[in-house]
mmCIF file of C-alpha atoms in Angstrom:
data_model
loop_
_atom_site.group_PDB
_atom_site.id
_atom_site.type_symbol
_atom_site.label_atom_id
_atom_site.label_comp_id
_atom_site.label_asym_id
_atom_site.label_seq_id
_atom_site.Cartn_x
_atom_site.Cartn_y
_atom_site.Cartn_z
ATOM 1 C CA MET A 1437 13.171 17.860 -19.924
ATOM 2 C CA ILE A 1438 12.032 17.292 -16.486
ATOM 3 C CA LEU A 1439 11.554 19.930 -14.472
ATOM 4 C CA PRO A 1440 12.869 19.400 -10.983
ATOM 5 C CA TYR A 1441 11.252 17.747 -8.350
ATOM 6 C CA PHE A 1442 10.494 20.348 -4.984
ATOM 7 C CA GLY A 1443 8.628 18.496 -3.074
ATOM 8 C CA PHE A 1444 12.135 17.775 -1.025
ATOM 9 C CA ARG A 1445 11.145 21.159 1.033
ATOM 10 C CA GLU A 1446 8.301 19.311 2.932
ATOM 11 C CA ALA A 1447 11.257 17.133 3.574
ATOM 12 C CA VAL A 1448 14.074 19.043 4.600
ATOM 13 C CA GLU A 1449 11.621 21.714 7.068
ATOM 14 C CA GLN A 1450 10.332 18.261 8.758
ATOM 15 C CA VAL A 1451 14.047 17.124 9.678
ATOM 16 C CA GLU A 1452 15.012 20.376 10.414
ATOM 17 C CA ASN A 1453 12.311 20.772 12.582
ATOM 18 C CA THR A 1454 12.173 17.963 14.273
ATOM 19 C CA ALA A 1455 15.921 18.460 14.763
ATOM 20 C CA LYS A 1456 15.443 21.765 16.535
ATOM 21 C CA GLN A 1457 12.899 19.559 18.746
ATOM 22 C CA ASN A 1458 15.396 17.052 19.657
ATOM 23 C CA GLU A 1459 17.189 19.864 20.878
ATOM 24 C CA ALA A 1460 15.020 20.734 24.006
ATOM 25 C CA LEU A 1461 13.676 17.209 24.256
ATOM 26 C CA PRO A 1462 15.727 13.647 24.838
ATOM 27 C CA GLY A 1463 16.338 11.721 22.586
ATOM 28 C CA GLU A 1464 16.397 11.717 19.017
ATOM 29 C CA GLN A 1465 14.102 9.085 18.312
ATOM 30 C CA LYS A 1466 11.213 10.733 16.909
ATOM 31 C CA PHE A 1467 14.330 11.844 13.960
ATOM 32 C CA GLN A 1468 15.437 8.553 13.622
ATOM 33 C CA ARG A 1469 12.086 7.580 12.379
ATOM 34 C CA ILE A 1470 11.175 10.474 9.925
ATOM 35 C CA PHE A 1471 14.290 9.650 8.317
ATOM 36 C CA GLU A 1472 13.939 5.932 8.234
ATOM 37 C CA TYR A 1473 10.695 5.908 6.944
ATOM 38 C CA SER A 1474 10.626 8.511 4.533
ATOM 39 C CA MET A 1475 9.316 7.243 0.965
ATOM 40 C CA ASP A 1476 12.595 9.583 -0.355
ATOM 41 C CA GLY A 1477 15.912 8.399 -0.352
ATOM 42 C CA LEU A 1478 17.522 9.921 2.038
ATOM 43 C CA ILE A 1479 21.680 10.402 2.903
ATOM 44 C CA LEU A 1480 23.227 12.544 5.577
ATOM 45 C CA TRP A 1481 26.832 13.256 4.829
ATOM 46 C CA ASN A 1482 29.387 15.255 6.117
ATOM 47 C CA ASP A 1483 32.043 18.435 4.421
ATOM 48 C CA LYS A 1484 34.708 15.702 3.181
ATOM 49 C CA LEU A 1485 31.458 14.178 1.306
ATOM 50 C CA GLN A 1486 31.394 11.105 3.640
ATOM 51 C CA ILE A 1487 27.748 9.210 3.915
ATOM 52 C CA ILE A 1488 27.003 9.123 7.469
ATOM 53 C CA ASP A 1489 23.521 7.901 7.146
ATOM 54 C CA ILE A 1490 21.363 6.751 4.801
ATOM 55 C CA ASN A 1491 18.079 5.826 4.971
ATOM 56 C CA HIS A 1492 15.429 2.944 3.359
ATOM 57 C CA SER A 1493 14.352 3.958 0.567
ATOM 58 C CA GLY A 1494 18.066 5.011 -0.407
ATOM 59 C CA GLU A 1495 19.782 1.904 0.242
ATOM 60 C CA ARG A 1496 16.700 0.675 -2.538
ATOM 61 C CA ILE A 1497 17.485 2.910 -4.690
ATOM 62 C CA PHE A 1498 21.529 2.527 -5.159
ATOM 63 C CA GLY A 1499 20.928 -1.412 -4.418
ATOM 64 C CA LEU A 1500 23.942 -0.966 -1.215
ATOM 65 C CA SER A 1501 23.227 -1.463 2.007
ATOM 66 C CA LYS A 1502 24.160 0.995 5.405
ATOM 67 C CA ASN A 1503 27.229 -0.338 6.470
ATOM 68 C CA ARG A 1504 28.185 -0.854 2.970
ATOM 69 C CA LEU A 1505 27.596 2.617 2.486
ATOM 70 C CA ILE A 1506 28.879 4.434 5.614
ATOM 71 C CA GLY A 1507 32.009 6.083 6.464
ATOM 72 C CA LYS A 1508 32.366 6.071 2.116
ATOM 73 C CA SER A 1509 32.559 8.953 -0.452
ATOM 74 C CA LEU A 1510 29.160 10.057 -2.249
ATOM 75 C CA LEU A 1511 30.646 9.677 -5.426
ATOM 76 C CA ASP A 1512 31.026 5.575 -4.783
ATOM 77 C CA LEU A 1513 27.351 5.444 -4.792
ATOM 78 C CA PHE A 1514 27.958 5.637 -8.676
ATOM 79 C CA THR A 1515 31.248 4.189 -9.415
ATOM 80 C CA THR A 1516 30.080 2.189 -12.287
ATOM 81 C CA LEU A 1517 28.420 5.465 -14.142
ATOM 82 C CA GLU A 1518 31.608 7.492 -14.117
ATOM 83 C CA GLU A 1519 30.046 9.607 -16.841
ATOM 84 C CA LYS A 1520 27.350 11.065 -14.107
ATOM 85 C CA LYS A 1521 29.983 11.582 -11.334
ATOM 86 C CA GLN A 1522 30.710 15.368 -13.261
ATOM 87 C CA GLU A 1523 26.514 15.638 -13.088
ATOM 88 C CA ILE A 1524 27.673 14.953 -9.327
ATOM 89 C CA MET A 1525 29.818 17.289 -8.543
ATOM 90 C CA ASP A 1526 28.777 20.421 -10.567
ATOM 91 C CA HIS A 1527 25.781 19.642 -7.847
ATOM 92 C CA ILE A 1528 27.840 19.695 -4.863
ATOM 93 C CA GLU A 1529 30.010 22.780 -6.313
ATOM 94 C CA GLN A 1530 26.393 25.015 -6.510
ATOM 95 C CA ALA A 1531 24.545 23.604 -3.301
ATOM 96 C CA MET A 1532 28.275 24.561 -1.516
ATOM 97 C CA GLU A 1533 28.268 27.545 -3.655
ATOM 98 C CA LEU A 1534 24.269 28.594 -2.745
ATOM 99 C CA GLY A 1535 23.540 26.135 -0.155
ATOM 100 C CA LYS A 1536 21.133 24.358 -1.776
ATOM 101 C CA GLN A 1537 20.547 23.007 -5.184
ATOM 102 C CA CYS A 1538 17.731 21.048 -7.014
ATOM 103 C CA SER A 1539 18.697 18.526 -9.783
ATOM 104 C CA SER A 1540 17.459 15.975 -12.572
ATOM 105 C CA ILE A 1541 19.777 12.572 -13.545
ATOM 106 C CA VAL A 1542 18.425 9.490 -15.781
ATOM 107 C CA ILE A 1543 20.225 6.744 -14.568
ATOM 108 C CA GLU A 1544 20.143 2.816 -16.247
ATOM 109 C CA MET A 1545 19.812 0.284 -13.531
ATOM 110 C CA ILE A 1546 21.288 -2.646 -13.765
ATOM 111 C CA ASP A 1547 18.597 -4.862 -14.820
ATOM 112 C CA GLY A 1548 18.372 -2.517 -17.897
ATOM 113 C CA THR A 1549 15.763 -0.550 -16.892
ATOM 114 C CA THR A 1550 16.113 3.666 -16.862
ATOM 115 C CA ARG A 1551 15.359 5.322 -14.203
ATOM 116 C CA HIS A 1552 14.376 9.706 -13.552
ATOM 117 C CA PHE A 1553 15.393 10.567 -10.383
ATOM 118 C CA ASP A 1554 15.285 14.256 -9.013
ATOM 119 C CA TYR A 1555 17.386 14.910 -5.889
ATOM 120 C CA SER A 1556 18.271 18.048 -4.040
ATOM 121 C CA THR A 1557 20.289 18.852 -1.282
ATOM 122 C CA LYS A 1558 20.306 21.269 1.318
ATOM 123 C CA LEU A 1559 24.209 22.074 2.896
ATOM 124 C CA GLY A 1560 23.932 22.248 7.248
ATOM 125 C CA ILE A 1561 20.814 20.672 7.917
ATOM 126 C CA ILE A 1562 22.757 19.421 11.425
ATOM 127 C CA ASP A 1563 25.896 21.142 12.672
ATOM 128 C CA GLY A 1564 28.067 19.694 10.213
ATOM 129 C CA GLN A 1565 26.086 17.819 8.320
ATOM 130 C CA ASN A 1566 24.437 18.108 4.749
ATOM 131 C CA LEU A 1567 21.355 16.513 3.525
ATOM 132 C CA THR A 1568 20.560 15.041 -0.012
ATOM 133 C CA VAL A 1569 16.938 14.146 -0.770
ATOM 134 C CA ILE A 1570 16.091 11.314 -3.762
ATOM 135 C CA ILE A 1571 12.889 11.182 -5.496
ATOM 136 C CA ASP A 1572 12.292 8.225 -7.773
ATOM 137 C CA VAL A 1573 10.052 10.500 -11.000
ATOM 138 C CA THR A 1574 10.105 8.022 -13.278
ATOM 139 C CA GLU A 1575 6.380 6.838 -13.280
ATOM 140 C CA LYS A 1576 6.492 11.033 -13.763
ATOM 141 C CA ALA A 1577 8.225 10.963 -16.886
ATOM 142 C CA LYS A 1578 6.598 8.148 -18.496
ATOM 143 C CA MET A 1579 3.632 10.581 -18.269
ATOM 144 C CA GLN A 1580 4.695 13.803 -19.705
ATOM 145 C CA GLU A 1581 6.202 11.421 -23.082
ATOM 146 C CA GLN A 1582 3.365 10.249 -23.156
ATOM 147 C CA LEU A 1583 1.571 13.445 -22.742
ATOM 148 C CA ARG A 1584 4.065 15.564 -25.087
ATOM 149 C CA LYS A 1585 3.510 12.192 -27.591
ATOM 150 C CA SER A 1586 -0.067 12.625 -27.536
ATOM 151 C CA ASP A 1587 0.125 16.091 -28.170
ATOM 152 C CA ARG A 1588 2.411 15.757 -31.792
ATOM 153 C CA LEU A 1589 -0.664 13.595 -32.706
ATOM 154 C CA ASN A 1590 -3.258 16.379 -32.754
ATOM 155 C CA ILE A 1591 -0.897 18.424 -34.228
ATOM 156 C CA VAL A 1592 -0.241 15.708 -37.000
ATOM 157 C CA GLY A 1593 -4.025 14.508 -37.061
ATOM 158 C CA GLU A 1594 -4.728 19.031 -37.969
ATOM 159 C CA LEU A 1595 -2.395 19.166 -40.526
ATOM 160 C CA ALA A 1596 -3.169 15.884 -41.957
ATOM 161 C CA ALA A 1597 -6.800 16.379 -42.148
ATOM 162 C CA GLY A 1598 -5.843 19.689 -44.834
ATOM 163 C CA ILE A 1599 -2.995 18.041 -46.242
ATOM 164 C CA ALA A 1600 -4.736 14.201 -47.393
ATOM 165 C CA HIS A 1601 -7.231 16.037 -48.702
ATOM 166 C CA GLU A 1602 -5.172 18.415 -50.723
ATOM 167 C CA ILE A 1603 -3.366 15.890 -52.479
ATOM 168 C CA ARG A 1604 -5.610 13.436 -53.459
ATOM 169 C CA ASN A 1605 -7.927 15.728 -55.569
ATOM 170 C CA PRO A 1606 -5.341 16.101 -58.332
ATOM 171 C CA MET A 1607 -4.375 11.997 -57.173
ATOM 172 C CA THR A 1608 -7.485 10.451 -58.423
ATOM 173 C CA ALA A 1609 -6.819 13.346 -61.655
ATOM 174 C CA LEU A 1610 -3.715 10.980 -62.893
ATOM 175 C CA LYS A 1611 -4.570 8.109 -62.011
ATOM 176 C CA GLY A 1612 -7.831 8.509 -64.404
ATOM 177 C CA PHE A 1613 -5.827 10.013 -67.054
ATOM 178 C CA ILE A 1614 -2.919 7.646 -66.455
ATOM 179 C CA GLN A 1615 -5.350 4.262 -66.691
ATOM 180 C CA LEU A 1616 -6.644 6.154 -70.136
ATOM 181 C CA LEU A 1617 -3.353 6.412 -71.352
ATOM 182 C CA GLN A 1618 -2.492 3.250 -71.152
ATOM 183 C CA PRO A 1619 -3.907 1.269 -74.439
ATOM 184 C CA SER A 1620 -1.837 3.417 -76.088
ATOM 185 C CA ILE A 1621 1.861 2.733 -74.584
ATOM 186 C CA LYS A 1622 3.688 0.570 -76.572
ATOM 187 C CA ALA A 1623 5.742 -2.229 -74.833
ATOM 188 C CA GLU A 1624 9.059 -1.030 -74.657
ATOM 189 C CA ASN A 1625 7.490 1.815 -72.446
ATOM 190 C CA SER A 1626 5.641 -0.300 -70.394
ATOM 191 C CA MET A 1627 7.774 -0.705 -67.732
ATOM 192 C CA TYR A 1628 7.383 3.491 -66.981
ATOM 193 C CA TYR A 1629 3.676 3.257 -66.912
ATOM 194 C CA ASP A 1630 4.021 0.260 -64.339
ATOM 195 C CA VAL A 1631 6.609 2.330 -61.886
ATOM 196 C CA ILE A 1632 3.835 5.325 -62.459
ATOM 197 C CA THR A 1633 0.445 3.011 -61.313
ATOM 198 C CA SER A 1634 3.212 1.227 -58.619
ATOM 199 C CA GLU A 1635 3.712 4.942 -57.245
ATOM 200 C CA LEU A 1636 1.055 6.313 -56.845
ATOM 201 C CA ALA A 1637 -0.955 3.576 -55.121
ATOM 202 C CA ARG A 1638 2.088 4.378 -52.927
ATOM 203 C CA ILE A 1639 1.105 8.098 -52.301
ATOM 204 C CA ASP A 1640 -2.728 6.891 -52.033
ATOM 205 C CA SER A 1641 -1.206 4.561 -49.088
ATOM 206 C CA ILE A 1642 0.157 7.362 -47.235
ATOM 207 C CA ILE A 1643 -2.905 9.926 -47.817
ATOM 208 C CA ASN A 1644 -5.383 6.889 -46.548
ATOM 209 C CA GLU A 1645 -2.870 6.505 -42.893
ATOM 210 C CA PHE A 1646 -2.761 9.982 -42.941
ATOM 211 C CA LEU A 1647 -6.513 10.564 -42.649
ATOM 212 C CA ILE A 1648 -6.610 7.673 -39.966
ATOM 213 C CA LEU A 1649 -4.493 10.767 -38.198
ATOM 214 C CA ALA A 1650 -6.117 13.215 -38.836
ATOM 215 C CA LYS A 1651 -9.443 12.358 -36.798
ATOM 216 C CA PRO A 1652 -10.191 10.026 -34.760
ATOM 217 C CA GLN A 1653 -12.453 6.640 -37.180
ATOM 218 C CA GLU A 1654 -15.799 5.834 -36.070
ATOM 219 C CA ILE A 1655 -14.821 2.720 -34.294
ATOM 220 C CA ARG A 1656 -17.579 -0.286 -33.594
ATOM 221 C CA PHE A 1657 -15.641 -2.277 -30.918
ATOM 222 C CA GLN A 1658 -16.635 -5.841 -31.164
ATOM 223 C CA GLU A 1659 -15.840 -9.015 -28.786
ATOM 224 C CA LYS A 1660 -12.984 -10.979 -30.989
ATOM 225 C CA ASP A 1661 -10.256 -14.177 -30.576
ATOM 226 C CA VAL A 1662 -7.067 -12.035 -31.306
ATOM 227 C CA ARG A 1663 -5.736 -14.992 -31.746
ATOM 228 C CA GLN A 1664 -7.984 -15.561 -35.175
ATOM 229 C CA ILE A 1665 -7.223 -11.894 -36.047
ATOM 230 C CA MET A 1666 -2.850 -12.510 -35.981
ATOM 231 C CA LYS A 1667 -3.719 -15.633 -37.577
ATOM 232 C CA GLU A 1668 -5.179 -14.087 -40.446
ATOM 233 C CA THR A 1669 -2.130 -11.038 -40.407
ATOM 234 C CA VAL A 1670 0.093 -14.450 -40.332
ATOM 235 C CA ASP A 1671 -1.969 -15.603 -43.391
ATOM 236 C CA LEU A 1672 -2.752 -12.913 -45.538
ATOM 237 C CA LEU A 1673 1.727 -12.148 -45.076
ATOM 238 C CA SER A 1674 2.888 -15.268 -45.716
ATOM 239 C CA ALA A 1675 3.679 -14.520 -49.235
ATOM 240 C CA GLN A 1676 6.216 -11.549 -48.416
ATOM 241 C CA ALA A 1677 7.590 -13.712 -45.640
ATOM 242 C CA VAL A 1678 8.669 -16.419 -48.411
ATOM 243 C CA LEU A 1679 10.017 -13.715 -50.325
ATOM 244 C CA TYR A 1680 12.046 -12.614 -47.680
ATOM 245 C CA ASN A 1681 13.023 -15.600 -46.334
ATOM 246 C CA VAL A 1682 11.444 -15.207 -43.319
ATOM 247 C CA GLN A 1683 9.596 -18.144 -40.867
ATOM 248 C CA PHE A 1684 6.820 -17.611 -38.283
ATOM 249 C CA HIS A 1685 7.125 -19.263 -35.400
ATOM 250 C CA THR A 1686 3.719 -18.710 -33.226
ATOM 251 C CA ASP A 1687 3.120 -19.743 -29.752
ATOM 252 C CA TYR A 1688 -0.845 -18.485 -28.971
ATOM 253 C CA GLU A 1689 -2.468 -19.476 -25.237
ATOM 254 C CA ALA A 1690 -5.489 -21.626 -24.898
ATOM 255 C CA ASN A 1691 -8.931 -20.836 -24.037
ATOM 256 C CA LEU A 1692 -7.523 -17.144 -23.747
ATOM 257 C CA PRO A 1693 -10.664 -14.217 -23.060
ATOM 258 C CA PHE A 1694 -12.038 -12.680 -26.242
ATOM 259 C CA VAL A 1695 -10.592 -9.073 -26.416
ATOM 260 C CA TYR A 1696 -13.020 -6.115 -27.079
ATOM 261 C CA CYS A 1697 -11.631 -4.629 -29.915
ATOM 262 C CA GLU A 1698 -12.103 -3.377 -33.699
ATOM 263 C CA PRO A 1699 -10.636 -6.389 -35.380
ATOM 264 C CA ASN A 1700 -10.365 -4.500 -38.758
ATOM 265 C CA GLN A 1701 -7.891 -1.988 -37.186
ATOM 266 C CA LEU A 1702 -6.176 -3.962 -34.692
ATOM 267 C CA LYS A 1703 -5.447 -6.040 -38.039
ATOM 268 C CA LYS A 1704 -4.077 -3.140 -39.447
ATOM 269 C CA VAL A 1705 -1.330 -2.778 -36.570
ATOM 270 C CA PHE A 1706 0.330 -6.308 -36.839
ATOM 271 C CA ILE A 1707 0.258 -6.290 -39.775
ATOM 272 C CA ASN A 1708 2.279 -2.235 -39.592
ATOM 273 C CA LEU A 1709 4.417 -4.368 -37.214
ATOM 274 C CA ILE A 1710 5.084 -7.624 -39.241
ATOM 275 C CA LYS A 1711 6.166 -6.263 -42.608
ATOM 276 C CA ASN A 1712 7.994 -4.233 -40.211
ATOM 277 C CA ALA A 1713 9.568 -7.009 -38.626
ATOM 278 C CA ILE A 1714 9.679 -9.391 -42.190
ATOM 279 C CA GLU A 1715 11.843 -6.094 -44.193
ATOM 280 C CA VAL A 1716 14.207 -5.243 -41.204
ATOM 281 C CA MET A 1717 15.730 -8.871 -41.938
ATOM 282 C CA PRO A 1718 16.906 -9.087 -45.861
ATOM 283 C CA ASN A 1719 18.916 -11.663 -45.483
ATOM 284 C CA GLY A 1720 15.559 -13.946 -43.540
ATOM 285 C CA GLY A 1721 15.710 -14.223 -40.292
ATOM 286 C CA GLN A 1722 12.599 -15.684 -37.938
ATOM 287 C CA ILE A 1723 9.182 -13.931 -36.624
ATOM 288 C CA THR A 1724 8.056 -15.169 -32.424
ATOM 289 C CA ILE A 1725 4.918 -14.130 -32.790
ATOM 290 C CA LYS A 1726 3.731 -14.850 -28.615
ATOM 291 C CA ILE A 1727 -0.189 -14.482 -27.266
ATOM 292 C CA ASN A 1728 -0.190 -14.488 -23.692
ATOM 293 C CA LYS A 1729 -2.539 -13.467 -20.424
ATOM 294 C CA ILE A 1730 -0.402 -11.580 -18.222
ATOM 295 C CA GLU A 1731 -1.806 -10.013 -14.945
ATOM 296 C CA GLU A 1732 -5.280 -9.736 -14.598
ATOM 297 C CA HIS A 1733 -7.419 -8.303 -17.026
ATOM 298 C CA LYS A 1734 -4.644 -8.299 -20.050
ATOM 299 C CA VAL A 1735 -4.022 -9.613 -22.949
ATOM 300 C CA GLN A 1736 0.186 -9.748 -24.543
ATOM 301 C CA ILE A 1737 1.294 -10.235 -28.263
ATOM 302 C CA CYS A 1738 4.036 -9.878 -28.891
ATOM 303 C CA ILE A 1739 6.101 -9.351 -32.842
ATOM 304 C CA GLN A 1740 9.910 -10.370 -32.402
ATOM 305 C CA ASP A 1741 12.499 -10.323 -35.035
ATOM 306 C CA GLU A 1742 16.401 -10.927 -35.279
ATOM 307 C CA GLY A 1743 17.168 -8.001 -37.193
ATOM 308 C CA MET A 1744 20.345 -5.642 -36.227
ATOM 309 C CA GLY A 1745 18.179 -4.005 -33.312
ATOM 310 C CA ILE A 1746 17.000 -0.718 -32.670
ATOM 311 C CA PRO A 1747 19.708 1.936 -30.449
ATOM 312 C CA LYS A 1748 18.694 2.987 -27.261
ATOM 313 C CA ASP A 1749 18.192 6.635 -27.916
ATOM 314 C CA LYS A 1750 15.869 5.759 -31.280
ATOM 315 C CA ILE A 1751 13.274 3.667 -29.242
ATOM 316 C CA ILE A 1752 11.959 5.978 -27.524
ATOM 317 C CA LYS A 1753 11.358 8.591 -30.183
ATOM 318 C CA LEU A 1754 9.831 5.158 -32.406
ATOM 319 C CA GLY A 1755 5.917 6.562 -33.203
ATOM 320 C CA GLU A 1756 6.953 9.792 -33.098
ATOM 321 C CA PRO A 1757 5.459 12.154 -36.501
ATOM 322 C CA PHE A 1758 7.947 11.014 -39.523
ATOM 323 C CA TYR A 1759 9.959 9.176 -37.177
ATOM 324 C CA THR A 1760 11.480 5.676 -38.962
ATOM 325 C CA THR A 1761 14.784 4.002 -39.325
ATOM 326 C CA LYS A 1762 13.658 2.501 -42.604
ATOM 327 C CA GLU A 1763 15.173 4.426 -45.388
ATOM 328 C CA LYS A 1764 11.867 5.146 -47.216
ATOM 329 C CA GLY A 1765 10.062 4.805 -44.442
ATOM 330 C CA THR A 1766 7.477 7.245 -43.788
ATOM 331 C CA GLY A 1767 6.770 6.446 -39.588
ATOM 332 C CA LEU A 1768 3.131 6.784 -40.694
ATOM 333 C CA GLY A 1769 2.368 3.345 -40.428
ATOM 334 C CA LEU A 1770 4.200 3.293 -36.214
ATOM 335 C CA MET A 1771 2.244 6.840 -35.854
ATOM 336 C CA VAL A 1772 -1.018 5.087 -36.973
ATOM 337 C CA SER A 1773 -0.064 1.962 -34.469
ATOM 338 C CA TYR A 1774 0.510 4.046 -31.657
ATOM 339 C CA ARG A 1775 -2.679 5.469 -31.851
ATOM 340 C CA ILE A 1776 -5.292 2.474 -32.457
ATOM 341 C CA ILE A 1777 -3.941 0.933 -29.169
ATOM 342 C CA GLU A 1778 -4.340 3.859 -27.633
ATOM 343 C CA GLU A 1779 -7.369 3.808 -28.467
ATOM 344 C CA HIS A 1780 -8.371 0.580 -27.203
ATOM 345 C CA ASP A 1781 -6.566 1.516 -23.302
ATOM 346 C CA GLY A 1782 -3.775 -0.234 -24.864
ATOM 347 C CA GLU A 1783 0.325 0.084 -24.795
ATOM 348 C CA ILE A 1784 2.755 -0.449 -26.196
ATOM 349 C CA GLN A 1785 6.824 -1.220 -25.170
ATOM 350 C CA VAL A 1786 9.456 -1.891 -27.105
ATOM 351 C CA GLU A 1787 12.509 -3.826 -26.024
ATOM 352 C CA SER A 1788 16.206 -3.982 -28.475
ATOM 353 C CA GLU A 1789 19.505 -5.198 -28.069
ATOM 354 C CA GLU A 1790 21.428 -3.725 -31.213
ATOM 355 C CA GLY A 1791 22.991 -6.989 -32.978
ATOM 356 C CA LYS A 1792 19.439 -9.424 -31.680
ATOM 357 C CA GLY A 1793 16.739 -8.227 -33.159
ATOM 358 C CA THR A 1794 13.355 -6.053 -31.452
ATOM 359 C CA ILE A 1795 10.714 -7.532 -29.744
ATOM 360 C CA PHE A 1796 7.225 -5.009 -29.755
ATOM 361 C CA LYS A 1797 4.886 -5.762 -27.062
ATOM 362 C CA LEU A 1798 1.044 -5.121 -27.468
ATOM 363 C CA MET A 1799 -1.372 -4.601 -23.713
ATOM 364 C CA LEU A 1800 -4.759 -4.450 -24.652
ATOM 365 C CA PRO A 1801 -7.290 -5.191 -21.425
ATOM 366 C CA LEU A 1802 -9.301 -7.800 -21.923
ATOM 367 C CA LYS A 1803 -12.570 -5.382 -20.955
ATOM 368 C CA HIS A 1804 -12.321 -2.491 -22.740
ATOM 369 C CA PHE A 1805 -15.297 0.175 -21.396
ATOM 370 C CA LEU A 1806 -16.865 2.989 -24.013
ATOM 371 C CA LYS A 1807 -15.578 6.289 -23.860
ATOM 372 C CA SER A 1808 -18.939 8.252 -23.517
#
């Protein structure tokens, strides 16, 4: 949860002080300049909830011009957000009761992005006029979310070290005795042997994922062609793709600079994401893989499937400990992938539309500086 941002007090005090000065000084030019060019959204409204004025930042936040808003109800700002109107009304009622109020709100914008705002109201800022300050804290919210995920990964890593070693010891004994029993297993019981060895291999795989999370691995960065790493990954998973009737479509930008990376770990991320993409299309489909340069010093790898997509409320949980959208998944694959990309100073973004599929976007810096 985002804590309300109280920097609005400075804005309120500034407006109040300027208003008092204007009582003694001719004109309201200074007040108007502060109001119009504030970096935060400022709205003046009266006790009938009618908008008296809104500054440039407020126009930008709501995507509406001042001419269209002046004289309208404050609630007209949220005509497309019926579910948010009650939140706004609660905020106004509390402001009316206490004289001021601070709240937070999350809004899905027209372009599909989600923005986080802190908004604060002070009544009677000027005779018969009230002031609401709106501050975009989306970047702050993203940072807090990243810190939260990082903290969880660190906790899981500490637990994983002990758990993995405790499980591996009896696992080694089980695997050894099962192999000793193999010659004496009758033909009609061979299926049971195959299931046991298969499940032991699966447990061993999970233990390896735990160990990657448990502590930072020794990483030896090298300059590598990310397209070549992806080609090797696609070749490796081609047989599984055929079984699922999945086709690969690749689009790699020519003459890409090399990426400073640990190739085996990067390949592990590609394997995890492509295997997930194959498994979410049991009836077949196409996986599109694109690699291209973005901005000045970044390369972007996009892996897109044609599965059922992921609901928006679940996307934000991807990469969290043991969270998975698969029936028999552990969530460790994505956790490991997020950790590896983080160690490469990169970023993973997920876009999804239910019924149409999901895109995983990996951004990696072309110039990576090792941390001392």
